[in-house]
Amino acid sequence: MRALGLAISTFAALALSVMPASAATLDEVKERGHLQCGVDGGIPGFSAPDDEGNMAGIDADYCYALAAAIFGDSSKVKFTNLTAKERFTALTSGEIDVLSRNTTDTLTRDATLGVNFTYYNYIDGQGFLVKKDLGVTSATQLSGAKVCVQAGTTTELNLADYFRVNDMEFEPVVYDTSVQTREGFDGGACDVLTSDKSQLAAIRTELADPEGAVILPETISKEPLGPAVRQGDDQWHDIVRWTLFALINAEELGVNSENVDQMREESTNPSVRRLLGVEGTMGENLGLSNDWAYNAIKQVGNYGEIYERNVEPLGLEREGSVNALWTEGGILYAPPIR
């Protein structure tokens, strides 16, 4: 733990030392002609290549939507695959414009790494994946286990906390990427794999024998995941944050990729008309064209469409979960566009 704390302090100092002093990310992105988005790149449902080699997943789709909001063209985005250790340096050094990589918003990261979190595109919690033949039905039975875990994550810290609080011993088996962690578990390097439960569901689908593994019932942490930007550029922070809010508001208002043209032409709902740029100057207020949200919704879909396309195939039902809209019993709540 001490070593990890020192590593975080050193990393924080490095991050702050390379943080750009100017605030012109939007201009830089426009001049470059594409958005540079940092993702994991190896987690199905969140960010991983599809059958045609295109990056797909809820984290990737957010970047496509942001590109559509900026350029009117969702294809103007390039992805950088990043490990957990690499992600914040890539963001603060300017290698990427936005980090959309299943990253947990925590006080230490927000206050010391030179980054600002925006909002949550998935609200998660940490759990444990075990082989069924281990005969374990509860995390409280894991004392003495070898645990595969990805380095540089809140997962690693939560794991140590959980075993200490429950007076249990464990042996960490640490990897740099989610793919390596999955391969270690699949190859028998450990008894247990721990990560966010959404990642466990994704990892389970890629095991040699998915039916031979089970996610234990315990959820041992809060993991609010969402896009982050580097500090020092309030306009860019607003653009990244409000693009996500626009996707959530669109679902709440019943605007989706199929009906968005009709809604723009016919809706008399003032909230819909502001969202789609028919009334007001919402896009211009952000430094974008007034059809920024229309383009994002038209080309990528609203939040519900993105979730259904990427996350539900993992078996992670949204209904009745915290990831449902606040109007449907969840806690997903976007401020109004007005």
JSON list of N, CA and C in Angstrom, two decimals, residues 74-150:
[
{"chain": "A", "resi": 74, "resn": "SER", "atom": "N", "xyz": [-19.47, 11.83, -37.07]},
{"chain": "A", "resi": 74, "resn": "SER", "atom": "CA", "xyz": [-19.04, 10.94, -35.99]},
{"chain": "A", "resi": 74, "resn": "SER", "atom": "C", "xyz": [-17.78, 10.16, -36.33]},
{"chain": "A", "resi": 75, "resn": "SER", "atom": "N", "xyz": [-17.42, 10.12, -37.60]},
{"chain": "A", "resi": 75, "resn": "SER", "atom": "CA", "xyz": [-16.24, 9.34, -37.99]},
{"chain": "A", "resi": 75, "resn": "SER", "atom": "C", "xyz": [-14.92, 10.08, -37.70]},
{"chain": "A", "resi": 76, "resn": "LYS", "atom": "N", "xyz": [-15.01, 11.35, -37.35]},
{"chain": "A", "resi": 76, "resn": "LYS", "atom": "CA", "xyz": [-13.79, 12.13, -37.14]},
{"chain": "A", "resi": 76, "resn": "LYS", "atom": "C", "xyz": [-13.25, 11.93, -35.73]},
{"chain": "A", "resi": 77, "resn": "VAL", "atom": "N", "xyz": [-12.91, 10.70, -35.42]},
{"chain": "A", "resi": 77, "resn": "VAL", "atom": "CA", "xyz": [-12.33, 10.37, -34.13]},
{"chain": "A", "resi": 77, "resn": "VAL", "atom": "C", "xyz": [-11.30, 9.27, -34.34]},
{"chain": "A", "resi": 78, "resn": "LYS", "atom": "N", "xyz": [-10.20, 9.38, -33.61]},
{"chain": "A", "resi": 78, "resn": "LYS", "atom": "CA", "xyz": [-9.20, 8.33, -33.60]},
{"chain": "A", "resi": 78, "resn": "LYS", "atom": "C", "xyz": [-9.01, 7.87, -32.16]},
{"chain": "A", "resi": 79, "resn": "PHE", "atom": "N", "xyz": [-8.80, 6.58, -32.00]},
{"chain": "A", "resi": 79, "resn": "PHE", "atom": "CA", "xyz": [-8.74, 6.01, -30.66]},
{"chain": "A", "resi": 79, "resn": "PHE", "atom": "C", "xyz": [-7.30, 5.63, -30.30]},
{"chain": "A", "resi": 80, "resn": "THR", "atom": "N", "xyz": [-6.99, 5.84, -29.04]},
{"chain": "A", "resi": 80, "resn": "THR", "atom": "CA", "xyz": [-5.71, 5.41, -28.48]},
{"chain": "A", "resi": 80, "resn": "THR", "atom": "C", "xyz": [-5.99, 4.43, -27.35]},
{"chain": "A", "resi": 81, "resn": "ASN", "atom": "N", "xyz": [-5.50, 3.21, -27.48]},
{"chain": "A", "resi": 81, "resn": "ASN", "atom": "CA", "xyz": [-5.67, 2.22, -26.42]},
{"chain": "A", "resi": 81, "resn": "ASN", "atom": "C", "xyz": [-4.68, 2.52, -25.30]},
{"chain": "A", "resi": 82, "resn": "LEU", "atom": "N", "xyz": [-5.19, 2.55, -24.08]},
{"chain": "A", "resi": 82, "resn": "LEU", "atom": "CA", "xyz": [-4.37, 2.93, -22.94]},
{"chain": "A", "resi": 82, "resn": "LEU", "atom": "C", "xyz": [-4.55, 1.94, -21.80]},
{"chain": "A", "resi": 83, "resn": "THR", "atom": "N", "xyz": [-3.45, 1.61, -21.12]},
{"chain": "A", "resi": 83, "resn": "THR", "atom": "CA", "xyz": [-3.56, 0.83, -19.90]},
{"chain": "A", "resi": 83, "resn": "THR", "atom": "C", "xyz": [-3.99, 1.77, -18.78]},
{"chain": "A", "resi": 84, "resn": "ALA", "atom": "N", "xyz": [-4.35, 1.17, -17.65]},
{"chain": "A", "resi": 84, "resn": "ALA", "atom": "CA", "xyz": [-4.74, 1.99, -16.50]},
{"chain": "A", "resi": 84, "resn": "ALA", "atom": "C", "xyz": [-3.59, 2.90, -16.06]},
{"chain": "A", "resi": 85, "resn": "LYS", "atom": "N", "xyz": [-2.37, 2.40, -16.16]},
{"chain": "A", "resi": 85, "resn": "LYS", "atom": "CA", "xyz": [-1.22, 3.21, -15.75]},
{"chain": "A", "resi": 85, "resn": "LYS", "atom": "C", "xyz": [-0.98, 4.38, -16.70]},
{"chain": "A", "resi": 86, "resn": "GLU", "atom": "N", "xyz": [-1.29, 4.18, -17.97]},
{"chain": "A", "resi": 86, "resn": "GLU", "atom": "CA", "xyz": [-0.96, 5.19, -18.99]},
{"chain": "A", "resi": 86, "resn": "GLU", "atom": "C", "xyz": [-1.99, 6.29, -19.12]},
{"chain": "A", "resi": 87, "resn": "ARG", "atom": "N", "xyz": [-3.22, 6.03, -18.72]},
{"chain": "A", "resi": 87, "resn": "ARG", "atom": "CA", "xyz": [-4.35, 6.86, -19.14]},
{"chain": "A", "resi": 87, "resn": "ARG", "atom": "C", "xyz": [-4.26, 8.32, -18.70]},
{"chain": "A", "resi": 88, "resn": "PHE", "atom": "N", "xyz": [-3.88, 8.59, -17.44]},
{"chain": "A", "resi": 88, "resn": "PHE", "atom": "CA", "xyz": [-3.90, 9.98, -16.98]},
{"chain": "A", "resi": 88, "resn": "PHE", "atom": "C", "xyz": [-2.75, 10.79, -17.57]},
{"chain": "A", "resi": 89, "resn": "THR", "atom": "N", "xyz": [-1.59, 10.16, -17.72]},
{"chain": "A", "resi": 89, "resn": "THR", "atom": "CA", "xyz": [-0.47, 10.85, -18.36]},
{"chain": "A", "resi": 89, "resn": "THR", "atom": "C", "xyz": [-0.81, 11.19, -19.80]},
{"chain": "A", "resi": 90, "resn": "ALA", "atom": "N", "xyz": [-1.47, 10.26, -20.49]},
{"chain": "A", "resi": 90, "resn": "ALA", "atom": "CA", "xyz": [-1.87, 10.52, -21.88]},
{"chain": "A", "resi": 90, "resn": "ALA", "atom": "C", "xyz": [-2.81, 11.72, -21.96]},
{"chain": "A", "resi": 91, "resn": "LEU", "atom": "N", "xyz": [-3.69, 11.85, -20.97]},
{"chain": "A", "resi": 91, "resn": "LEU", "atom": "CA", "xyz": [-4.64, 12.96, -20.96]},
{"chain": "A", "resi": 91, "resn": "LEU", "atom": "C", "xyz": [-3.95, 14.28, -20.61]},
{"chain": "A", "resi": 92, "resn": "THR", "atom": "N", "xyz": [-3.19, 14.29, -19.54]},
{"chain": "A", "resi": 92, "resn": "THR", "atom": "CA", "xyz": [-2.60, 15.56, -19.09]},
{"chain": "A", "resi": 92, "resn": "THR", "atom": "C", "xyz": [-1.47, 16.03, -20.00]},
{"chain": "A", "resi": 93, "resn": "SER", "atom": "N", "xyz": [-0.84, 15.13, -20.72]},
{"chain": "A", "resi": 93, "resn": "SER", "atom": "CA", "xyz": [0.23, 15.54, -21.63]},
{"chain": "A", "resi": 93, "resn": "SER", "atom": "C", "xyz": [-0.30, 16.05, -22.96]},
{"chain": "A", "resi": 94, "resn": "GLY", "atom": "N", "xyz": [-1.62, 15.85, -23.21]},
{"chain": "A", "resi": 94, "resn": "GLY", "atom": "CA", "xyz": [-2.21, 16.29, -24.48]},
{"chain": "A", "resi": 94, "resn": "GLY", "atom": "C", "xyz": [-2.18, 15.24, -25.57]},
{"chain": "A", "resi": 95, "resn": "GLU", "atom": "N", "xyz": [-1.74, 14.02, -25.23]},
{"chain": "A", "resi": 95, "resn": "GLU", "atom": "CA", "xyz": [-1.75, 12.95, -26.24]},
{"chain": "A", "resi": 95, "resn": "GLU", "atom": "C", "xyz": [-3.17, 12.64, -26.68]},
{"chain": "A", "resi": 96, "resn": "ILE", "atom": "N", "xyz": [-4.10, 12.74, -25.76]},
{"chain": "A", "resi": 96, "resn": "ILE", "atom": "CA", "xyz": [-5.52, 12.56, -26.08]},
{"chain": "A", "resi": 96, "resn": "ILE", "atom": "C", "xyz": [-6.29, 13.79, -25.62]},
{"chain": "A", "resi": 97, "resn": "ASP", "atom": "N", "xyz": [-7.48, 14.00, -26.20]},
{"chain": "A", "resi": 97, "resn": "ASP", "atom": "CA", "xyz": [-8.33, 15.14, -25.85]},
{"chain": "A", "resi": 97, "resn": "ASP", "atom": "C", "xyz": [-9.32, 14.79, -24.75]},
{"chain": "A", "resi": 98, "resn": "VAL", "atom": "N", "xyz": [-9.72, 13.55, -24.73]},
{"chain": "A", "resi": 98, "resn": "VAL", "atom": "CA", "xyz": [-10.71, 13.11, -23.75]},
{"chain": "A", "resi": 98, "resn": "VAL", "atom": "C", "xyz": [-10.42, 11.65, -23.40]},
{"chain": "A", "resi": 99, "resn": "LEU", "atom": "N", "xyz": [-10.60, 11.33, -22.12]},
{"chain": "A", "resi": 99, "resn": "LEU", "atom": "CA", "xyz": [-10.42, 9.96, -21.66]},
{"chain": "A", "resi": 99, "resn": "LEU", "atom": "C", "xyz": [-11.80, 9.34, -21.45]},
{"chain": "A", "resi": 100, "resn": "SER", "atom": "N", "xyz": [-12.12, 8.34, -22.26]},
{"chain": "A", "resi": 100, "resn": "SER", "atom": "CA", "xyz": [-13.41, 7.65, -22.13]},
{"chain": "A", "resi": 100, "resn": "SER", "atom": "C", "xyz": [-13.09, 6.17, -21.94]},
{"chain": "A", "resi": 101, "resn": "ARG", "atom": "N", "xyz": [-12.62, 5.86, -20.75]},
{"chain": "A", "resi": 101, "resn": "ARG", "atom": "CA", "xyz": [-12.02, 4.55, -20.54]},
{"chain": "A", "resi": 101, "resn": "ARG", "atom": "C", "xyz": [-12.43, 3.98, -19.18]},
{"chain": "A", "resi": 102, "resn": "ASN", "atom": "N", "xyz": [-13.69, 3.67, -18.99]},
{"chain": "A", "resi": 102, "resn": "ASN", "atom": "CA", "xyz": [-14.16, 3.06, -17.74]},
{"chain": "A", "resi": 102, "resn": "ASN", "atom": "C", "xyz": [-13.29, 3.47, -16.54]},
{"chain": "A", "resi": 103, "resn": "THR", "atom": "N", "xyz": [-13.26, 4.78, -16.30]},
{"chain": "A", "resi": 103, "resn": "THR", "atom": "CA", "xyz": [-12.42, 5.35, -15.25]},
{"chain": "A", "resi": 103, "resn": "THR", "atom": "C", "xyz": [-13.26, 5.88, -14.11]},
{"chain": "A", "resi": 104, "resn": "THR", "atom": "N", "xyz": [-12.94, 5.46, -12.89]},
{"chain": "A", "resi": 104, "resn": "THR", "atom": "CA", "xyz": [-13.71, 5.84, -11.72]},
{"chain": "A", "resi": 104, "resn": "THR", "atom": "C", "xyz": [-13.36, 7.25, -11.25]},
{"chain": "A", "resi": 105, "resn": "ASP", "atom": "N", "xyz": [-14.38, 8.04, -11.00]},
{"chain": "A", "resi": 105, "resn": "ASP", "atom": "CA", "xyz": [-14.24, 9.37, -10.44]},
{"chain": "A", "resi": 105, "resn": "ASP", "atom": "C", "xyz": [-13.97, 9.24, -8.95]},
{"chain": "A", "resi": 106, "resn": "THR", "atom": "N", "xyz": [-12.77, 9.67, -8.50]},
{"chain": "A", "resi": 106, "resn": "THR", "atom": "CA", "xyz": [-12.45, 9.64, -7.07]},
{"chain": "A", "resi": 106, "resn": "THR", "atom": "C", "xyz": [-11.87, 10.99, -6.66]},
{"chain": "A", "resi": 107, "resn": "LEU", "atom": "N", "xyz": [-11.87, 11.24, -5.37]},
{"chain": "A", "resi": 107, "resn": "LEU", "atom": "CA", "xyz": [-11.35, 12.51, -4.85]},
{"chain": "A", "resi": 107, "resn": "LEU", "atom": "C", "xyz": [-9.87, 12.67, -5.19]},
{"chain": "A", "resi": 108, "resn": "THR", "atom": "N", "xyz": [-9.07, 11.64, -4.96]},
{"chain": "A", "resi": 108, "resn": "THR", "atom": "CA", "xyz": [-7.63, 11.75, -5.19]},
{"chain": "A", "resi": 108, "resn": "THR", "atom": "C", "xyz": [-7.33, 12.06, -6.64]},
{"chain": "A", "resi": 109, "resn": "ARG", "atom": "N", "xyz": [-7.99, 11.37, -7.55]},
{"chain": "A", "resi": 109, "resn": "ARG", "atom": "CA", "xyz": [-7.77, 11.64, -8.97]},
{"chain": "A", "resi": 109, "resn": "ARG", "atom": "C", "xyz": [-8.19, 13.05, -9.34]},
{"chain": "A", "resi": 110, "resn": "ASP", "atom": "N", "xyz": [-9.35, 13.46, -8.85]},
{"chain": "A", "resi": 110, "resn": "ASP", "atom": "CA", "xyz": [-9.89, 14.76, -9.21]},
{"chain": "A", "resi": 110, "resn": "ASP", "atom": "C", "xyz": [-9.02, 15.89, -8.65]},
{"chain": "A", "resi": 111, "resn": "ALA", "atom": "N", "xyz": [-8.49, 15.68, -7.43]},
{"chain": "A", "resi": 111, "resn": "ALA", "atom": "CA", "xyz": [-7.79, 16.76, -6.74]},
{"chain": "A", "resi": 111, "resn": "ALA", "atom": "C", "xyz": [-6.29, 16.79, -7.00]},
{"chain": "A", "resi": 112, "resn": "THR", "atom": "N", "xyz": [-5.70, 15.68, -7.47]},
{"chain": "A", "resi": 112, "resn": "THR", "atom": "CA", "xyz": [-4.24, 15.65, -7.55]},
{"chain": "A", "resi": 112, "resn": "THR", "atom": "C", "xyz": [-3.67, 15.33, -8.92]},
{"chain": "A", "resi": 113, "resn": "LEU", "atom": "N", "xyz": [-4.47, 14.84, -9.85]},
{"chain": "A", "resi": 113, "resn": "LEU", "atom": "CA", "xyz": [-3.89, 14.38, -11.12]},
{"chain": "A", "resi": 113, "resn": "LEU", "atom": "C", "xyz": [-4.01, 15.38, -12.27]},
{"chain": "A", "resi": 114, "resn": "GLY", "atom": "N", "xyz": [-4.60, 16.56, -12.00]},
{"chain": "A", "resi": 114, "resn": "GLY", "atom": "CA", "xyz": [-4.72, 17.54, -13.06]},
{"chain": "A", "resi": 114, "resn": "GLY", "atom": "C", "xyz": [-5.82, 17.22, -14.05]},
{"chain": "A", "resi": 115, "resn": "VAL", "atom": "N", "xyz": [-6.84, 16.47, -13.62]},
{"chain": "A", "resi": 115, "resn": "VAL", "atom": "CA", "xyz": [-7.95, 16.11, -14.51]},
{"chain": "A", "resi": 115, "resn": "VAL", "atom": "C", "xyz": [-9.27, 16.55, -13.88]},
{"chain": "A", "resi": 116, "resn": "ASN", "atom": "N", "xyz": [-10.27, 16.71, -14.73]},
{"chain": "A", "resi": 116, "resn": "ASN", "atom": "CA", "xyz": [-11.63, 16.97, -14.28]},
{"chain": "A", "resi": 116, "resn": "ASN", "atom": "C", "xyz": [-12.55, 15.89, -14.82]},
{"chain": "A", "resi": 117, "resn": "PHE", "atom": "N", "xyz": [-13.34, 15.30, -13.96]},
{"chain": "A", "resi": 117, "resn": "PHE", "atom": "CA", "xyz": [-14.34, 14.34, -14.41]},
{"chain": "A", "resi": 117, "resn": "PHE", "atom": "C", "xyz": [-15.59, 15.10, -14.84]},
{"chain": "A", "resi": 118, "resn": "THR", "atom": "N", "xyz": [-16.40, 14.46, -15.67]},
{"chain": "A", "resi": 118, "resn": "THR", "atom": "CA", "xyz": [-17.57, 15.14, -16.22]},
{"chain": "A", "resi": 118, "resn": "THR", "atom": "C", "xyz": [-18.85, 14.57, -15.61]},
{"chain": "A", "resi": 119, "resn": "TYR", "atom": "N", "xyz": [-19.34, 13.47, -16.16]},
{"chain": "A", "resi": 119, "resn": "TYR", "atom": "CA", "xyz": [-20.52, 12.81, -15.59]},
{"chain": "A", "resi": 119, "resn": "TYR", "atom": "C", "xyz": [-20.35, 11.33, -15.85]},
{"chain": "A", "resi": 120, "resn": "TYR", "atom": "N", "xyz": [-21.34, 10.53, -15.52]},
{"chain": "A", "resi": 120, "resn": "TYR", "atom": "CA", "xyz": [-21.19, 9.08, -15.57]},
{"chain": "A", "resi": 120, "resn": "TYR", "atom": "C", "xyz": [-21.94, 8.50, -16.77]},
{"chain": "A", "resi": 121, "resn": "ASN", "atom": "N", "xyz": [-21.21, 7.70, -17.55]},
{"chain": "A", "resi": 121, "resn": "ASN", "atom": "CA", "xyz": [-21.89, 6.96, -18.62]},
{"chain": "A", "resi": 121, "resn": "ASN", "atom": "C", "xyz": [-22.17, 5.52, -18.20]},
{"chain": "A", "resi": 122, "resn": "TYR", "atom": "N", "xyz": [-21.62, 5.12, -17.04]},
{"chain": "A", "resi": 122, "resn": "TYR", "atom": "CA", "xyz": [-21.98, 3.82, -16.46]},
{"chain": "A", "resi": 122, "resn": "TYR", "atom": "C", "xyz": [-21.63, 3.84, -14.98]},
{"chain": "A", "resi": 123, "resn": "ILE", "atom": "N", "xyz": [-22.60, 3.45, -14.16]},
{"chain": "A", "resi": 123, "resn": "ILE", "atom": "CA", "xyz": [-22.39, 3.43, -12.71]},
{"chain": "A", "resi": 123, "resn": "ILE", "atom": "C", "xyz": [-22.21, 1.98, -12.31]},
{"chain": "A", "resi": 124, "resn": "ASP", "atom": "N", "xyz": [-21.03, 1.68, -11.78]},
{"chain": "A", "resi": 124, "resn": "ASP", "atom": "CA", "xyz": [-20.62, 0.30, -11.59]},
{"chain": "A", "resi": 124, "resn": "ASP", "atom": "C", "xyz": [-20.25, 0.02, -10.14]},
{"chain": "A", "resi": 125, "resn": "GLY", "atom": "N", "xyz": [-19.82, -1.19, -9.88]},
{"chain": "A", "resi": 125, "resn": "GLY", "atom": "CA", "xyz": [-19.32, -1.59, -8.57]},
{"chain": "A", "resi": 125, "resn": "GLY", "atom": "C", "xyz": [-18.41, -2.80, -8.76]},
{"chain": "A", "resi": 126, "resn": "GLN", "atom": "N", "xyz": [-17.46, -2.96, -7.86]},
{"chain": "A", "resi": 126, "resn": "GLN", "atom": "CA", "xyz": [-16.46, -4.03, -8.01]},
{"chain": "A", "resi": 126, "resn": "GLN", "atom": "C", "xyz": [-16.99, -5.36, -7.47]},
{"chain": "A", "resi": 127, "resn": "GLY", "atom": "N", "xyz": [-16.62, -6.43, -8.18]},
{"chain": "A", "resi": 127, "resn": "GLY", "atom": "CA", "xyz": [-17.03, -7.77, -7.75]},
{"chain": "A", "resi": 127, "resn": "GLY", "atom": "C", "xyz": [-15.94, -8.79, -8.01]},
{"chain": "A", "resi": 128, "resn": "PHE", "atom": "N", "xyz": [-16.31, -10.05, -7.94]},
{"chain": "A", "resi": 128, "resn": "PHE", "atom": "CA", "xyz": [-15.34, -11.15, -8.09]},
{"chain": "A", "resi": 128, "resn": "PHE", "atom": "C", "xyz": [-15.89, -12.19, -9.05]},
{"chain": "A", "resi": 129, "resn": "LEU", "atom": "N", "xyz": [-15.01, -12.68, -9.93]},
{"chain": "A", "resi": 129, "resn": "LEU", "atom": "CA", "xyz": [-15.32, -13.75, -10.88]},
{"chain": "A", "resi": 129, "resn": "LEU", "atom": "C", "xyz": [-14.52, -14.99, -10.48]},
{"chain": "A", "resi": 130, "resn": "VAL", "atom": "N", "xyz": [-15.20, -16.13, -10.32]},
{"chain": "A", "resi": 130, "resn": "VAL", "atom": "CA", "xyz": [-14.51, -17.36, -9.91]},
{"chain": "A", "resi": 130, "resn": "VAL", "atom": "C", "xyz": [-14.93, -18.51, -10.83]},
{"chain": "A", "resi": 131, "resn": "LYS", "atom": "N", "xyz": [-14.08, -19.52, -10.90]},
{"chain": "A", "resi": 131, "resn": "LYS", "atom": "CA", "xyz": [-14.46, -20.74, -11.62]},
{"chain": "A", "resi": 131, "resn": "LYS", "atom": "C", "xyz": [-15.47, -21.52, -10.77]},
{"chain": "A", "resi": 132, "resn": "LYS", "atom": "N", "xyz": [-16.49, -22.05, -11.40]},
{"chain": "A", "resi": 132, "resn": "LYS", "atom": "CA", "xyz": [-17.53, -22.76, -10.67]},
{"chain": "A", "resi": 132, "resn": "LYS", "atom": "C", "xyz": [-16.98, -23.96, -9.90]},
{"chain": "A", "resi": 133, "resn": "ASP", "atom": "N", "xyz": [-15.99, -24.61, -10.49]},
{"chain": "A", "resi": 133, "resn": "ASP", "atom": "CA", "xyz": [-15.47, -25.82, -9.82]},
{"chain": "A", "resi": 133, "resn": "ASP", "atom": "C", "xyz": [-14.69, -25.51, -8.55]},
{"chain": "A", "resi": 134, "resn": "LEU", "atom": "N", "xyz": [-14.50, -24.21, -8.28]},
{"chain": "A", "resi": 134, "resn": "LEU", "atom": "CA", "xyz": [-13.87, -23.82, -7.01]},
{"chain": "A", "resi": 134, "resn": "LEU", "atom": "C", "xyz": [-14.85, -24.04, -5.85]},
{"chain": "A", "resi": 135, "resn": "GLY", "atom": "N", "xyz": [-16.14, -24.07, -6.16]},
{"chain": "A", "resi": 135, "resn": "GLY", "atom": "CA", "xyz": [-17.14, -24.33, -5.13]},
{"chain": "A", "resi": 135, "resn": "GLY", "atom": "C", "xyz": [-17.42, -23.15, -4.21]},
{"chain": "A", "resi": 136, "resn": "VAL", "atom": "N", "xyz": [-17.04, -21.95, -4.63]},
{"chain": "A", "resi": 136, "resn": "VAL", "atom": "CA", "xyz": [-17.23, -20.75, -3.80]},
{"chain": "A", "resi": 136, "resn": "VAL", "atom": "C", "xyz": [-18.53, -20.05, -4.21]},
{"chain": "A", "resi": 137, "resn": "THR", "atom": "N", "xyz": [-19.31, -19.65, -3.20]},
{"chain": "A", "resi": 137, "resn": "THR", "atom": "CA", "xyz": [-20.57, -18.96, -3.48]},
{"chain": "A", "resi": 137, "resn": "THR", "atom": "C", "xyz": [-20.61, -17.54, -2.91]},
{"chain": "A", "resi": 138, "resn": "SER", "atom": "N", "xyz": [-19.59, -17.16, -2.14]},
{"chain": "A", "resi": 138, "resn": "SER", "atom": "CA", "xyz": [-19.55, -15.84, -1.52]},
{"chain": "A", "resi": 138, "resn": "SER", "atom": "C", "xyz": [-18.11, -15.37, -1.45]},
{"chain": "A", "resi": 139, "resn": "ALA", "atom": "N", "xyz": [-17.94, -14.06, -1.57]},
{"chain": "A", "resi": 139, "resn": "ALA", "atom": "CA", "xyz": [-16.59, -13.48, -1.47]},
{"chain": "A", "resi": 139, "resn": "ALA", "atom": "C", "xyz": [-15.99, -13.70, -0.09]},
{"chain": "A", "resi": 140, "resn": "THR", "atom": "N", "xyz": [-16.81, -13.91, 0.91]},
{"chain": "A", "resi": 140, "resn": "THR", "atom": "CA", "xyz": [-16.30, -14.14, 2.26]},
{"chain": "A", "resi": 140, "resn": "THR", "atom": "C", "xyz": [-15.58, -15.48, 2.38]},
{"chain": "A", "resi": 141, "resn": "GLN", "atom": "N", "xyz": [-15.65, -16.31, 1.33]},
{"chain": "A", "resi": 141, "resn": "GLN", "atom": "CA", "xyz": [-14.97, -17.61, 1.34]},
{"chain": "A", "resi": 141, "resn": "GLN", "atom": "C", "xyz": [-13.63, -17.57, 0.59]},
{"chain": "A", "resi": 142, "resn": "LEU", "atom": "N", "xyz": [-13.15, -16.37, 0.28]},
{"chain": "A", "resi": 142, "resn": "LEU", "atom": "CA", "xyz": [-11.98, -16.25, -0.58]},
{"chain": "A", "resi": 142, "resn": "LEU", "atom": "C", "xyz": [-10.65, -16.09, 0.17]},
{"chain": "A", "resi": 143, "resn": "SER", "atom": "N", "xyz": [-10.65, -16.25, 1.48]},
{"chain": "A", "resi": 143, "resn": "SER", "atom": "CA", "xyz": [-9.40, -16.09, 2.22]},
{"chain": "A", "resi": 143, "resn": "SER", "atom": "C", "xyz": [-8.33, -17.06, 1.70]},
{"chain": "A", "resi": 144, "resn": "GLY", "atom": "N", "xyz": [-7.14, -16.54, 1.44]},
{"chain": "A", "resi": 144, "resn": "GLY", "atom": "CA", "xyz": [-6.04, -17.35, 0.94]},
{"chain": "A", "resi": 144, "resn": "GLY", "atom": "C", "xyz": [-6.00, -17.47, -0.57]},
{"chain": "A", "resi": 145, "resn": "ALA", "atom": "N", "xyz": [-6.93, -16.85, -1.27]},
{"chain": "A", "resi": 145, "resn": "ALA", "atom": "CA", "xyz": [-7.03, -17.00, -2.73]},
{"chain": "A", "resi": 145, "resn": "ALA", "atom": "C", "xyz": [-5.96, -16.19, -3.45]},
{"chain": "A", "resi": 146, "resn": "LYS", "atom": "N", "xyz": [-5.57, -16.67, -4.63]},
{"chain": "A", "resi": 146, "resn": "LYS", "atom": "CA", "xyz": [-4.78, -15.87, -5.56]},
{"chain": "A", "resi": 146, "resn": "LYS", "atom": "C", "xyz": [-5.77, -15.05, -6.39]},
{"chain": "A", "resi": 147, "resn": "VAL", "atom": "N", "xyz": [-5.56, -13.73, -6.47]},
{"chain": "A", "resi": 147, "resn": "VAL", "atom": "CA", "xyz": [-6.53, -12.85, -7.11]},
{"chain": "A", "resi": 147, "resn": "VAL", "atom": "C", "xyz": [-5.86, -12.11, -8.27]},
{"chain": "A", "resi": 148, "resn": "CYS", "atom": "N", "xyz": [-6.36, -12.31, -9.48]},
{"chain": "A", "resi": 148, "resn": "CYS", "atom": "CA", "xyz": [-5.89, -11.56, -10.65]},
{"chain": "A", "resi": 148, "resn": "CYS", "atom": "C", "xyz": [-6.51, -10.17, -10.63]},
{"chain": "A", "resi": 149, "resn": "VAL", "atom": "N", "xyz": [-5.69, -9.14, -10.81]},
{"chain": "A", "resi": 149, "resn": "VAL", "atom": "CA", "xyz": [-6.18, -7.76, -10.74]},
{"chain": "A", "resi": 149, "resn": "VAL", "atom": "C", "xyz": [-5.32, -6.89, -11.65]},
{"chain": "A", "resi": 150, "resn": "GLN", "atom": "N", "xyz": [-5.95, -5.85, -12.20]},
{"chain": "A", "resi": 150, "resn": "GLN", "atom": "CA", "xyz": [-5.23, -4.94, -13.09]},
{"chain": "A", "resi": 150, "resn": "GLN", "atom": "C", "xyz": [-4.55, -3.84, -12.28]}
]
